[in-house]
Amino acid sequence: MVHLPSRPVMPNSWIARHIGMRAVRSIYIVLLKAKINMLLPFGPLAILLHYVTGKHGWVFFFSLLGIIPLAERLGYATEQLAFYTGPTVGGLLNATFGNATEMIISIYALKNGMIRVVQQSLLGSILSNMLLVLGCAFFSGGIVHYNKVQVFNKSAAVVNSGLLLMAVMGIMFPAVLHFTRTEVHFGKSELALSRFSSCIMLVAYASYLFFQLRSHRSLYNPINEEGDNDQDCDEDEIPEITHWEAIGWLSVLTVWVSILSGYLVDAIQGASDSFNIPVAFISVILLPIVGNAAEHASAIMFAMKDKLDITLGVAIGSSTQISMFVIPFCVVVGWIMGEPMDLNFQLFETATLFITVLVVAFMLQEGTSNYFKGLMLILCYLIVAASFFVHVDPSNDAN
Amino acid sequence: MSYMLPVEMESIDNESIHEFKDEILSIPEMKAQKSQPIQELGEGSFSGGLQAKGDDKMWRNVVCRSIKTVVLSNKLNMLMPFGPLAIFVHIFTGHNGWVFFLTLLGITPLAERLGYATEQLAFYTGPTVGGLLNATFGNATELIISIYALKHGMLRVVQQSLLGSILSNMLLVLGCAFFCGGLVFQDKEQVFNKATAVVNSGLLLMAVMGLLFPAVLHYTHTEVHFGKSELALSRFSSCIMLLAYAIYLFFQLKSQKNLYVPLNEEGSQNEENSDDDDETPEISKWESIIWLIIMTSWISFLSEYLVNAIKGASVAWKIPISFISVILLPIVGNAAEHASAIMFAMKDKLDISLGVAIGSSTQISMFGIPFCVVIGWIMGRPMDLNFQLFETATLFITVLVVAFLLQDGTSNYFKGLMLILCYLIVAASFFVHVDPSAADEAGT
């Protein structure tokens, strides 16, 4: 029900009641229909805990749980809005708001000067998208369709891999420069280089969007799209809420996510102490799993419906977006805020990113998928997670 | 000019003189003003030009025409006066910054003409020797500059300028070519022969391996004789890389000629007549050789001043030497290849562009660098393959990115833009990069 029936002039009370009904209906559709929203109460509970007990471990845990449904609903609202704005702006919306949760959490951490948390959480988001989400999707899809090999569009995967490699290049140079102690002004050169590289990466991302949305749309047609007309698929879903409702919910959810992120970021250090886990592990593994929970679920669902192109778009597209847009964006925001956020992710993290991008790029290049590839990716993620479980940040030593 | 055109060269080689004359007459208008002197020259040189030897006036005409064809016909040669000007500035003012800049400008046209003379000579020598000529003289400018720097003991400049030449060929030249070609042919995807690209990528990776081991060995301080082991390892690896390059040439020229036929060649040869590949030689064989020798000596002469002025220019302009060696020197040395790669990409002949760009990179990494190590060995200079960690890492990631982008055999303007942006990141990194080797040498 998208369009309201034309109504004759009505008294104000009727209009007020009608708007009230619509608001209630809207709340029902957005907040109460999805099962994931059972986690919604954890948000206010976390805030309560923060003020009443100050026990950072629990505050952190509950904020995590509280953010998950909000992130998912944010994605839903963006999707709904995309129905009204057409493919171009819709794609742009997805490209910008797709990782809104990570961006909001990062900007809060930046404001608190927790630069390493920002770097590590963004890195972890890339790793989790490339390995965990993609791996689970390939694995589930492979098991459901085990009698055939699933295919996806190679050229999109190759372009994304190329972009990821370019991002790795942008991240590697400041790190290697710093590590080999060969910069002109120690400490200041990588910052200047990072800011310059970030601008270049943003330009590259903008041209990528332009390229993807305008010029070469034919390159990105899914391989098995012709068969979609028979199936009852999600893409032919009609929008469930109206244009303005979508925008309204987008703003409401963004505000809600920001509030919770504030508490989340404040509780990280305390949680690390009380749970006895390194901050690196929390930032790289725990935070992104939560931030990506919704994408995770949708990627697996699409893979099981044999729509691997959408899965790849979700997983690898999200990685590309974070590496080529969010990370440089955070550097620029840090520049504006006056925080020394740079692209020097320290050698261990950079090496991890490098080898992961290589492994994934290599596995994607032939355009097929099966459950074994998925399992390999998941196991790689377990190795990465274990490495970060025993990893302490050296940055205190360097300063 | 290091690209291989075995098939085109064969077709020229097999033509008889009469077909040659017919082809001259069918060259379109843009070559028309050259066709007159060519026809006369052709008749003079091909039907036993030795009979012109006795006549003084004929000699002078030949020389004038030769000078006109080689020196005056190309617009790039407007930069030629900068060469002697640089020498003047050096002698009179000693302002190193300007000497460096003017020498750079002066070498650019000479490098281009050297490539032109090599091409012309290749018409006469047949595909095999022609390919060998291209392979050796293709990067003659870089080699000459490197040998001069070696003589002066500026080993880091040699390493960095060769590295920069590889990076500039792989990223800047290729990126510009893909970008321009993609813009011109927006409605279709340009394709190129995957096999060549893959073989070249493999060779580049092998070169990276050869460079990586001495650097990592040195960096982890795990060599048997500190300082001496990497030198011995480098010299051994260089001999192996030269051997690999020789076998690659043999492979390319003799055994697998059919593997390298460009994808859209069958249509292009019959339809297009404004085809640069079917160009007939414009100067005679002996003229080519003489011009080759003249250009080489001129370039050597200017390189001397160039190399001497590097340090002074770095101080005068407040730019790190690594930036000058890695970014500025190669941009100049490759200017001519750059222009020709872009031109071929815009004519939808991506295979030739790739041959120019990636072939040049392969040639420097598998021939130029090991050759300099061997020359250093002969000269008694400790030139090794330890390019220091930062440069080696840069080369490694660049080769990976390019190999990845090339492997599916297609090109579009976005890929070109990505390569160019990567080059900007690399250039920015070298702008803030100081060499640790000075500190290292002081320490050891």
Short mmCIF file of C-alpha atoms in Angstrom, two decimals, chain B residues 3-429:
data_model
loop_
_atom_site.label_atom_id
_atom_site.label_comp_id
_atom_site.label_asym_id
_atom_site.label_seq_id
_atom_site.Cartn_x
_atom_site.Cartn_y
_atom_site.Cartn_z
CA TYR B 3 57.97 -3.50 -28.49
CA MET B 4 58.15 -6.52 -30.69
CA LEU B 5 56.43 -6.48 -34.06
CA PRO B 6 57.55 -9.78 -35.51
CA VAL B 7 54.68 -10.16 -37.92
CA GLU B 8 54.80 -6.65 -39.29
CA MET B 9 58.53 -6.79 -39.73
CA GLU B 10 58.22 -10.05 -41.61
CA SER B 11 55.79 -8.56 -44.06
CA ILE B 12 58.11 -5.67 -44.80
CA ASP B 13 61.02 -8.00 -45.20
CA ASN B 14 59.39 -10.19 -47.78
CA GLU B 15 58.36 -7.44 -50.15
CA SER B 16 60.21 -6.90 -53.34
CA ILE B 17 61.35 -3.48 -54.42
CA HIS B 18 58.46 -2.97 -56.80
CA GLU B 19 55.85 -3.70 -54.14
CA PHE B 20 57.81 -1.32 -51.94
CA LYS B 21 57.45 1.44 -54.50
CA ASP B 22 53.76 0.74 -54.93
CA GLU B 23 53.26 0.99 -51.22
CA ILE B 24 55.02 4.32 -51.14
CA LEU B 25 52.56 5.66 -53.66
CA SER B 26 49.62 4.40 -51.65
CA ILE B 27 50.65 6.09 -48.40
CA PRO B 28 47.96 8.66 -47.58
CA GLU B 29 48.29 12.40 -47.56
CA MET B 30 49.79 12.83 -44.14
CA LYS B 31 52.90 11.12 -45.34
CA ALA B 32 52.70 12.74 -48.75
CA GLN B 33 55.21 15.43 -48.11
CA LYS B 34 57.71 12.81 -47.11
CA SER B 35 56.96 10.54 -50.02
CA GLN B 36 58.86 12.63 -52.53
CA PRO B 37 62.19 12.53 -50.74
CA ILE B 38 61.53 8.91 -49.78
CA GLN B 39 60.94 7.89 -53.36
CA GLU B 40 64.12 9.54 -54.49
CA LEU B 41 65.96 8.21 -51.52
CA GLY B 42 64.51 4.81 -52.12
CA GLU B 43 65.68 4.79 -55.67
CA GLY B 44 69.01 6.13 -54.59
CA SER B 45 69.60 3.66 -51.77
CA PHE B 46 67.87 0.53 -52.86
CA SER B 47 69.01 0.23 -56.42
CA GLY B 48 72.66 0.30 -55.49
CA GLY B 49 73.08 3.71 -53.85
CA LEU B 50 76.80 3.17 -53.95
CA GLN B 51 76.92 4.82 -57.31
CA ALA B 52 76.09 8.13 -55.56
CA LYS B 53 79.32 7.93 -53.59
CA GLY B 54 81.44 9.51 -56.15
CA ASP B 55 79.36 12.66 -56.40
CA ASP B 56 79.99 15.32 -53.74
CA LYS B 57 76.79 17.23 -54.36
CA MET B 58 74.78 14.03 -54.10
CA TRP B 59 76.43 13.34 -50.75
CA ARG B 60 75.55 16.76 -49.44
CA ASN B 61 71.94 16.25 -50.57
CA VAL B 62 71.79 12.92 -48.87
CA VAL B 63 73.16 14.37 -45.65
CA CYS B 64 70.79 17.33 -45.74
CA ARG B 65 67.83 15.14 -46.42
CA SER B 66 68.86 12.83 -43.65
CA ILE B 67 69.20 15.65 -41.20
CA LYS B 68 65.85 16.99 -42.32
CA THR B 69 64.12 13.66 -41.86
CA VAL B 70 65.67 12.76 -38.58
CA VAL B 71 66.26 16.03 -36.81
CA LEU B 72 63.82 18.56 -38.18
CA SER B 73 60.67 16.65 -39.00
CA ASN B 74 59.57 15.82 -35.49
CA LYS B 75 57.93 18.49 -33.34
CA LEU B 76 59.58 17.12 -30.23
CA ASN B 77 62.91 18.24 -31.58
CA MET B 78 62.09 21.80 -30.61
CA LEU B 79 63.51 20.76 -27.26
CA MET B 80 66.87 19.93 -28.78
CA PRO B 81 68.53 23.31 -28.23
CA PHE B 82 68.09 22.80 -24.50
CA GLY B 83 70.94 20.33 -24.58
CA PRO B 84 73.71 22.75 -25.61
CA LEU B 85 71.99 25.42 -23.50
CA ALA B 86 72.37 23.20 -20.45
CA ILE B 87 76.07 22.84 -21.13
CA PHE B 88 76.40 26.62 -21.40
CA VAL B 89 74.57 27.14 -18.13
CA HIS B 90 76.78 24.55 -16.47
CA ILE B 91 79.98 26.18 -17.62
CA PHE B 92 78.93 29.75 -16.99
CA THR B 93 76.70 29.76 -13.95
CA GLY B 94 77.11 26.38 -12.29
CA HIS B 95 73.50 26.62 -11.10
CA ASN B 96 72.84 22.94 -10.71
CA GLY B 97 69.08 23.18 -10.53
CA TRP B 98 68.82 24.78 -13.97
CA VAL B 99 71.48 22.55 -15.47
CA PHE B 100 69.52 19.53 -14.32
CA PHE B 101 66.23 20.84 -15.65
CA LEU B 102 67.63 21.91 -19.02
CA THR B 103 69.51 18.65 -19.45
CA LEU B 104 66.30 16.76 -18.76
CA LEU B 105 64.54 18.72 -21.46
CA GLY B 106 67.44 18.26 -23.81
CA ILE B 107 67.59 14.50 -23.43
CA THR B 108 63.88 13.97 -24.12
CA PRO B 109 64.02 14.52 -27.91
CA LEU B 110 67.29 12.64 -28.18
CA ALA B 111 65.76 9.63 -26.50
CA GLU B 112 62.86 9.76 -28.90
CA ARG B 113 65.09 10.05 -31.94
CA LEU B 114 67.21 7.18 -30.67
CA GLY B 115 64.10 5.05 -30.58
CA TYR B 116 63.20 6.25 -34.06
CA ALA B 117 66.64 5.36 -35.42
CA THR B 118 66.41 1.93 -33.82
CA GLU B 119 63.01 1.38 -35.43
CA GLN B 120 64.34 2.41 -38.82
CA LEU B 121 67.33 0.13 -38.51
CA ALA B 122 65.03 -2.68 -37.51
CA PHE B 123 63.32 -2.45 -40.91
CA TYR B 124 66.54 -3.48 -42.60
CA THR B 125 67.80 -6.14 -40.27
CA GLY B 126 64.82 -8.45 -40.29
CA PRO B 127 62.58 -9.49 -37.44
CA THR B 128 65.06 -11.40 -35.30
CA VAL B 129 67.89 -8.91 -35.10
CA GLY B 130 65.30 -6.14 -35.16
CA GLY B 131 63.65 -7.55 -32.11
CA LEU B 132 67.00 -7.91 -30.43
CA LEU B 133 67.83 -4.31 -31.30
CA ASN B 134 64.56 -3.12 -29.81
CA ALA B 135 65.17 -5.22 -26.76
CA THR B 136 68.61 -3.78 -26.18
CA PHE B 137 68.35 -0.19 -27.34
CA GLY B 138 64.76 0.23 -26.23
CA ASN B 139 65.87 1.60 -22.91
CA ALA B 140 69.26 2.82 -24.00
CA THR B 141 68.68 6.20 -22.38
CA GLU B 142 68.11 4.73 -18.94
CA LEU B 143 71.07 2.40 -19.37
CA ILE B 144 73.39 5.22 -20.38
CA ILE B 145 72.31 7.42 -17.49
CA SER B 146 72.73 4.48 -15.13
CA ILE B 147 76.21 3.65 -16.36
CA TYR B 148 77.30 7.25 -15.86
CA ALA B 149 75.85 7.28 -12.37
CA LEU B 150 77.64 3.99 -11.67
CA LYS B 151 80.90 5.48 -12.79
CA HIS B 152 80.41 8.27 -10.29
CA GLY B 153 79.65 5.76 -7.56
CA MET B 154 76.06 7.00 -7.16
CA LEU B 155 74.70 3.49 -6.66
CA ARG B 156 71.44 4.50 -5.02
CA VAL B 157 70.65 6.82 -7.92
CA VAL B 158 71.11 3.90 -10.31
CA GLN B 159 68.88 1.63 -8.29
CA GLN B 160 66.22 4.23 -7.79
CA SER B 161 66.15 5.49 -11.35
CA LEU B 162 65.81 1.97 -12.73
CA LEU B 163 63.13 1.20 -10.16
CA GLY B 164 61.37 4.42 -11.03
CA SER B 165 61.52 3.55 -14.69
CA ILE B 166 59.78 0.24 -14.02
CA LEU B 167 57.14 1.91 -11.87
CA SER B 168 56.52 4.69 -14.35
CA ASN B 169 56.15 2.25 -17.22
CA MET B 170 53.81 -0.05 -15.37
CA LEU B 171 51.64 2.55 -13.73
CA LEU B 172 51.88 5.91 -15.46
CA VAL B 173 52.41 4.93 -19.09
CA LEU B 174 50.04 1.98 -18.99
CA GLY B 175 47.50 3.93 -16.97
CA CYS B 176 47.51 6.88 -19.36
CA ALA B 177 47.24 4.50 -22.32
CA PHE B 178 44.29 2.60 -20.84
CA PHE B 179 42.64 5.83 -19.76
CA CYS B 180 42.93 7.59 -23.11
CA GLY B 181 42.00 4.48 -25.03
CA GLY B 182 39.04 3.90 -22.75
CA LEU B 183 37.83 7.46 -23.19
CA VAL B 184 38.07 7.27 -26.97
CA PHE B 185 36.35 3.88 -27.14
CA GLN B 186 33.79 4.37 -24.43
CA ASP B 187 31.17 2.09 -25.88
CA LYS B 188 33.23 -1.05 -26.02
CA GLU B 189 35.77 -2.82 -23.91
CA GLN B 190 39.20 -2.89 -25.43
CA VAL B 191 40.87 -6.28 -25.42
CA PHE B 192 44.45 -7.37 -25.65
CA ASN B 193 46.32 -10.62 -25.85
CA LYS B 194 46.28 -12.18 -22.42
CA ALA B 195 49.15 -14.56 -23.03
CA THR B 196 51.76 -11.85 -23.52
CA ALA B 197 50.57 -9.94 -20.50
CA VAL B 198 50.66 -13.06 -18.36
CA VAL B 199 54.17 -14.04 -19.48
CA ASN B 200 55.44 -10.53 -18.85
CA SER B 201 53.79 -10.46 -15.44
CA GLY B 202 55.48 -13.74 -14.61
CA LEU B 203 58.84 -12.31 -15.64
CA LEU B 204 58.25 -9.19 -13.57
CA LEU B 205 57.40 -11.32 -10.56
CA MET B 206 60.59 -13.28 -11.12
CA ALA B 207 62.53 -10.02 -11.16
CA VAL B 208 60.84 -8.98 -7.93
CA MET B 209 61.93 -12.29 -6.45
CA GLY B 210 65.49 -11.61 -7.55
CA LEU B 211 65.33 -8.19 -5.90
CA LEU B 212 63.51 -9.34 -2.79
CA PHE B 213 65.97 -11.91 -1.54
CA PRO B 214 69.05 -9.70 -1.12
CA ALA B 215 66.92 -6.98 0.46
CA VAL B 216 65.26 -9.30 2.98
CA LEU B 217 68.55 -11.04 3.67
CA HIS B 218 70.17 -7.72 4.47
CA TYR B 219 67.24 -6.47 6.44
CA THR B 220 66.95 -9.51 8.69
CA HIS B 221 70.72 -9.41 9.24
CA THR B 222 70.87 -13.08 8.48
CA GLU B 223 73.56 -13.26 5.82
CA VAL B 224 76.74 -15.25 6.29
CA HIS B 225 79.18 -12.41 5.64
CA PHE B 226 77.53 -9.13 6.49
CA GLY B 227 77.66 -6.78 3.54
CA LYS B 228 79.53 -9.16 1.29
CA SER B 229 77.00 -11.94 0.96
CA GLU B 230 74.30 -9.84 -0.67
CA LEU B 231 76.81 -8.61 -3.20
CA ALA B 232 77.78 -12.14 -4.17
CA LEU B 233 74.14 -13.20 -4.18
CA SER B 234 73.21 -10.18 -6.29
CA ARG B 235 75.86 -10.91 -8.85
CA PHE B 236 74.81 -14.52 -9.11
CA SER B 237 71.14 -13.62 -9.35
CA SER B 238 71.93 -11.05 -12.05
CA CYS B 239 73.60 -13.67 -14.20
CA ILE B 240 70.57 -15.88 -13.79
CA MET B 241 68.21 -13.04 -14.66
CA LEU B 242 70.24 -12.21 -17.75
CA LEU B 243 70.04 -15.84 -18.75
CA ALA B 244 66.29 -15.80 -18.21
CA TYR B 245 65.98 -12.69 -20.35
CA ALA B 246 68.03 -14.22 -23.15
CA ILE B 247 65.84 -17.31 -23.13
CA TYR B 248 62.76 -15.08 -23.10
CA LEU B 249 64.02 -13.32 -26.21
CA PHE B 250 64.70 -16.60 -27.88
CA PHE B 251 61.28 -17.86 -26.89
CA GLN B 252 59.59 -14.76 -28.17
CA LEU B 253 61.42 -14.41 -31.43
CA LYS B 254 61.90 -17.95 -32.62
CA SER B 255 59.57 -20.53 -31.20
CA GLN B 256 56.27 -18.93 -30.36
CA LYS B 257 55.75 -16.29 -33.00
CA ASN B 258 52.11 -17.24 -33.46
CA LEU B 259 51.34 -16.81 -29.78
CA TYR B 260 51.85 -13.10 -29.98
CA VAL B 261 49.62 -12.20 -32.89
CA PRO B 262 47.43 -9.37 -31.58
CA LEU B 263 43.75 -10.16 -31.33
CA ASN B 264 42.40 -7.79 -33.92
CA GLU B 265 45.27 -7.92 -36.31
CA GLU B 266 43.59 -9.80 -39.11
CA GLY B 267 41.17 -6.99 -39.74
CA SER B 268 43.56 -4.15 -39.20
CA GLN B 269 46.16 -4.99 -41.78
CA ASN B 270 43.78 -5.12 -44.70
CA GLU B 271 41.59 -2.18 -43.87
CA GLU B 272 43.80 0.50 -42.44
CA ASN B 273 46.35 2.18 -44.57
CA SER B 274 47.19 4.97 -42.18
CA ASP B 275 48.87 2.25 -40.21
CA ASP B 276 52.13 3.16 -38.54
CA ASP B 277 53.26 -0.45 -38.63
CA ASP B 278 53.24 -0.57 -42.38
CA GLU B 279 55.42 2.49 -42.45
CA THR B 280 58.30 2.13 -44.80
CA PRO B 281 61.79 2.99 -43.65
CA GLU B 282 62.49 6.67 -44.08
CA ILE B 283 66.26 6.61 -43.96
CA SER B 284 68.73 4.14 -45.29
CA LYS B 285 70.51 1.42 -43.36
CA TRP B 286 73.83 3.17 -42.97
CA GLU B 287 72.13 6.41 -42.05
CA SER B 288 70.28 4.60 -39.29
CA ILE B 289 73.47 3.17 -37.91
CA ILE B 290 75.22 6.51 -38.06
CA TRP B 291 72.34 8.33 -36.44
CA LEU B 292 72.19 5.63 -33.78
CA ILE B 293 75.84 6.26 -32.97
CA ILE B 294 75.41 10.04 -33.04
CA MET B 295 72.37 9.98 -30.76
CA THR B 296 74.01 7.61 -28.33
CA SER B 297 77.10 9.81 -28.01
CA TRP B 298 74.99 12.94 -27.64
CA ILE B 299 72.92 11.30 -24.91
CA SER B 300 76.05 10.08 -23.13
CA PHE B 301 77.45 13.57 -23.28
CA LEU B 302 74.35 15.13 -21.78
CA SER B 303 73.97 12.37 -19.20
CA GLU B 304 77.32 13.30 -17.76
CA TYR B 305 76.03 16.78 -16.97
CA LEU B 306 72.70 15.41 -15.81
CA VAL B 307 74.19 13.01 -13.30
CA ASN B 308 76.61 15.63 -12.00
CA ALA B 309 73.77 18.03 -11.40
CA ILE B 310 71.45 15.71 -9.48
CA LYS B 311 72.76 16.41 -6.03
CA GLY B 312 72.90 20.12 -6.60
CA ALA B 313 69.36 20.15 -7.98
CA SER B 314 68.12 18.24 -4.94
CA VAL B 315 69.64 20.83 -2.64
CA ALA B 316 68.53 23.79 -4.75
CA TRP B 317 64.93 22.72 -5.08
CA LYS B 318 64.62 21.08 -1.63
CA ILE B 319 63.39 17.79 -3.04
CA PRO B 320 64.71 14.44 -1.77
CA ILE B 321 67.14 12.77 -4.16
CA SER B 322 64.94 9.69 -4.16
CA PHE B 323 62.08 11.71 -5.61
CA ILE B 324 64.31 13.04 -8.39
CA SER B 325 65.70 9.59 -9.17
CA VAL B 326 62.48 7.63 -8.90
CA ILE B 327 59.95 10.03 -10.36
CA LEU B 328 61.54 12.84 -12.37
CA LEU B 329 64.32 11.03 -14.21
CA PRO B 330 62.16 8.19 -15.50
CA ILE B 331 59.31 10.46 -16.59
CA VAL B 332 61.77 12.12 -18.92
CA GLY B 333 63.48 8.94 -20.02
CA ASN B 334 60.12 7.42 -20.87
CA ALA B 335 58.50 10.49 -22.40
CA ALA B 336 58.67 9.13 -25.93
CA GLU B 337 57.37 5.68 -25.03
CA HIS B 338 54.63 7.39 -23.08
CA ALA B 339 53.45 9.32 -26.10
CA SER B 340 53.56 6.33 -28.41
CA ALA B 341 51.73 4.06 -25.97
CA ILE B 342 48.90 6.59 -25.65
CA MET B 343 48.72 7.01 -29.39
CA PHE B 344 48.47 3.28 -30.03
CA ALA B 345 45.83 2.87 -27.35
CA MET B 346 43.72 5.56 -28.97
CA LYS B 347 44.01 3.66 -32.24
CA ASP B 348 42.68 0.58 -30.46
CA LYS B 349 45.99 -1.28 -30.78
CA LEU B 350 46.33 -2.16 -27.15
CA ASP B 351 48.75 -5.00 -27.79
CA ILE B 352 51.35 -2.56 -29.02
CA SER B 353 50.71 -0.26 -26.06
CA LEU B 354 51.16 -3.19 -23.73
CA GLY B 355 54.28 -4.21 -25.56
CA VAL B 356 55.69 -0.73 -25.12
CA ALA B 357 54.77 -0.34 -21.48
CA ILE B 358 55.02 -3.77 -19.94
CA GLY B 359 57.70 -4.92 -22.34
CA SER B 360 59.82 -1.97 -21.31
CA SER B 361 59.30 -2.77 -17.64
CA THR B 362 60.26 -6.39 -18.22
CA GLN B 363 63.30 -5.32 -20.15
CA ILE B 364 64.54 -3.00 -17.43
CA SER B 365 63.86 -5.44 -14.63
CA MET B 366 65.27 -8.53 -16.32
CA PHE B 367 67.95 -6.93 -18.45
CA GLY B 368 68.70 -3.36 -17.41
CA ILE B 369 69.13 -3.97 -13.69
CA PRO B 370 71.18 -7.18 -13.88
CA PHE B 371 73.24 -5.62 -16.64
CA CYS B 372 74.11 -2.70 -14.38
CA VAL B 373 75.07 -5.10 -11.62
CA VAL B 374 77.42 -6.89 -14.00
CA ILE B 375 78.85 -3.60 -15.28
CA GLY B 376 79.36 -2.58 -11.67
CA TRP B 377 81.12 -5.88 -11.08
CA ILE B 378 83.43 -5.16 -14.00
CA MET B 379 84.01 -1.59 -12.86
CA GLY B 380 84.62 -2.74 -9.32
CA ARG B 381 81.56 -0.92 -7.93
CA PRO B 382 79.52 -2.67 -5.21
CA MET B 383 76.24 -2.37 -7.11
CA ASP B 384 73.87 -5.00 -5.80
CA LEU B 385 70.23 -5.98 -5.98
CA ASN B 386 69.46 -4.84 -2.47
CA PHE B 387 67.14 -1.98 -3.29
CA GLN B 388 66.35 -1.33 0.38
CA LEU B 389 63.11 -2.44 1.90
CA PHE B 390 60.86 0.44 1.01
CA GLU B 391 61.68 0.41 -2.69
CA THR B 392 61.44 -3.36 -2.87
CA ALA B 393 58.06 -3.36 -1.14
CA THR B 394 56.87 -0.67 -3.53
CA LEU B 395 57.94 -2.71 -6.53
CA PHE B 396 56.35 -5.83 -5.14
CA ILE B 397 52.93 -4.33 -4.47
CA THR B 398 53.00 -2.50 -7.81
CA VAL B 399 53.79 -5.64 -9.78
CA LEU B 400 50.98 -7.44 -7.98
CA VAL B 401 48.43 -4.73 -8.66
CA VAL B 402 49.37 -4.49 -12.33
CA ALA B 403 49.56 -8.25 -12.84
CA PHE B 404 46.12 -8.53 -11.33
CA LEU B 405 44.63 -5.82 -13.46
CA LEU B 406 46.07 -7.26 -16.64
CA GLN B 407 45.06 -10.82 -16.18
CA ASP B 408 41.60 -10.71 -17.65
CA GLY B 409 42.74 -9.22 -20.90
CA THR B 410 40.38 -6.24 -21.01
CA SER B 411 40.83 -2.55 -20.44
CA ASN B 412 38.64 0.44 -19.75
CA TYR B 413 39.17 3.98 -18.64
CA PHE B 414 38.56 3.15 -15.03
CA LYS B 415 41.44 0.70 -14.91
CA GLY B 416 43.64 3.36 -16.46
CA LEU B 417 42.49 5.89 -13.89
CA MET B 418 43.23 3.43 -11.08
CA LEU B 419 46.76 2.91 -12.37
CA ILE B 420 47.38 6.64 -12.65
CA LEU B 421 46.07 7.24 -9.13
CA CYS B 422 48.28 4.45 -7.82
CA TYR B 423 51.22 6.20 -9.46
CA LEU B 424 50.28 9.43 -7.70
CA ILE B 425 50.30 7.58 -4.37
CA VAL B 426 53.70 6.10 -5.18
CA ALA B 427 55.07 9.49 -6.20
CA ALA B 428 53.75 11.06 -3.00
CA SER B 429 55.39 8.30 -0.95
#
